[in-house]
Protein backbone atom coordinates (compact mmCIF):
# COMPACT_ATOMS: atom_id res chain seq x y z
CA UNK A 1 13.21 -31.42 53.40
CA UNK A 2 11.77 -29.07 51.18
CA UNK A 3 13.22 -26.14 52.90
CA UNK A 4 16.51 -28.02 52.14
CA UNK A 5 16.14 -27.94 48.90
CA UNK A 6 14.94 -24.42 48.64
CA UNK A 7 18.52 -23.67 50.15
CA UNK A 8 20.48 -25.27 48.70
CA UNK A 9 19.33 -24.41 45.16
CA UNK A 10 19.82 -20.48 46.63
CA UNK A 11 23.30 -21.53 47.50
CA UNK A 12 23.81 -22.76 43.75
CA UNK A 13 22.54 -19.52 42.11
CA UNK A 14 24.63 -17.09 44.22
CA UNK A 15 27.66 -19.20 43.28
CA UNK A 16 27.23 -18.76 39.31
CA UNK A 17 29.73 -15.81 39.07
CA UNK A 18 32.28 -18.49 40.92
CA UNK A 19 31.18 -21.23 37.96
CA UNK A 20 31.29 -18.73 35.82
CA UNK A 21 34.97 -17.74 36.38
CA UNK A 22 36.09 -21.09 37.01
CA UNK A 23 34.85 -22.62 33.59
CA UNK A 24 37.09 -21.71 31.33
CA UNK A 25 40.40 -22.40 33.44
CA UNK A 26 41.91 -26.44 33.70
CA UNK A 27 41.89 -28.70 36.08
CA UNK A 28 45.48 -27.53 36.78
CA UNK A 29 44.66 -24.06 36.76
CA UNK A 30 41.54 -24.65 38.98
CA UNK A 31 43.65 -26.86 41.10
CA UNK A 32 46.07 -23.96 41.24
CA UNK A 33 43.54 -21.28 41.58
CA UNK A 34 42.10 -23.22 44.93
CA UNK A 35 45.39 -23.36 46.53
CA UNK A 36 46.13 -19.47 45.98
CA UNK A 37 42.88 -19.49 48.25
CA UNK A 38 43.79 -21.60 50.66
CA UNK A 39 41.66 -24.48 49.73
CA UNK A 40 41.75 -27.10 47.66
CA UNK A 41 39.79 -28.01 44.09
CA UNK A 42 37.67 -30.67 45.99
CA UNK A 43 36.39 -28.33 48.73
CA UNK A 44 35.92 -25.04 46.31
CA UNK A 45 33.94 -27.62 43.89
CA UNK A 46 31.65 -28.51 47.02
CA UNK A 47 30.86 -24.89 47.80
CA UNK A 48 30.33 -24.17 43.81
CA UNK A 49 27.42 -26.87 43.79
CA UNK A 50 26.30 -25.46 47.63
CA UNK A 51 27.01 -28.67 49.49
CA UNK A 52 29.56 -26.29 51.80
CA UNK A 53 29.11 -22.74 52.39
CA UNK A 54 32.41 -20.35 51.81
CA UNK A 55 33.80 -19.10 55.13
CA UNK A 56 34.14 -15.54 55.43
CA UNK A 57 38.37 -16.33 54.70
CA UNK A 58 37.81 -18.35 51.78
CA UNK A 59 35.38 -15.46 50.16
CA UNK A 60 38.01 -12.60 50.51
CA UNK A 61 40.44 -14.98 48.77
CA UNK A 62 38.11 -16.00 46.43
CA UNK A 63 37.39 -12.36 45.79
CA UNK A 64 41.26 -11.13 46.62
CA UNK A 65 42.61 -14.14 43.87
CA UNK A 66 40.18 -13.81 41.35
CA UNK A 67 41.05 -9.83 40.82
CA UNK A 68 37.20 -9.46 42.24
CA UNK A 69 35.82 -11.00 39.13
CA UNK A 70 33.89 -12.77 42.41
CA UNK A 71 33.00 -10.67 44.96
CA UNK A 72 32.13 -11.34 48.63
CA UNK A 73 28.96 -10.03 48.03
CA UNK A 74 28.28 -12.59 45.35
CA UNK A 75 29.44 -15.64 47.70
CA UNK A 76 27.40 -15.04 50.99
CA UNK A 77 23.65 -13.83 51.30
CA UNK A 78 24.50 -12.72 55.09
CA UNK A 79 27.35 -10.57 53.47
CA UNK A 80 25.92 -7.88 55.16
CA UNK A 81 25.83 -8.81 58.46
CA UNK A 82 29.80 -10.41 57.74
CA UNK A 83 31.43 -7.04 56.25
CA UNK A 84 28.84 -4.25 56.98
CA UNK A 85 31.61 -1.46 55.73
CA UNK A 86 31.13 -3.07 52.04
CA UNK A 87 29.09 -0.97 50.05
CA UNK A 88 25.91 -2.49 48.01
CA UNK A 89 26.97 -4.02 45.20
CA UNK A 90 25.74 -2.16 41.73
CA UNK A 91 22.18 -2.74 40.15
CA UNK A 92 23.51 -4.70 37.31
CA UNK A 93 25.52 -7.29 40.17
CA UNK A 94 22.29 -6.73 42.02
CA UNK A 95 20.00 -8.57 39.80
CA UNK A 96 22.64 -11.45 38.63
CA UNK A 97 22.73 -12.00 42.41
């Protein structure tokens, strides 16, 4: 249970630049902004709050739609291990991360 937590709450941190970006816009725009990514507002909500983890798709729309104001590497700890050509993201992104 504990160890549940302790994911989940990493889940929620690595998804603040999503939050972040998503704030300011509507529920139209957000709405909108979900179904340029192939998703929908319900299911991008649910991986903002980590109760679903991005697929590796849905993170280079996410990062393709959002002009890379949200990167892969800000969506998925095993980003390595997904896309090992991406280079490491800067020191600044590093220690938001």
């Amino acid at each position: 249970m504990m160890l549940e937590m302790f994911i989940k709450r990493c889940n929620m941190a690595r998804m603040d630049k999503l939050k972040d970006f998503l704030k300011p816009l509507s529920l139209p725009q957000r709405e909108a902004f979900a179904a340029s990514c192939g998703t929908t507002w319900p299911f991008l909500r649910n991986v903002m709050y980590g109760q679903r983890t991005a697929g590796e798709k849905l993170c280079v729309a996410i990062e393709r739609e959002s002009g890379r104001a949200v990167t892969r590497q800000d969506m998925r700890e095993d980003w390595r291990e997904i896309w090992p050509e991406l280079p490491e993201p800067a020191p600044a992104q590093q220690e938001a991360a």
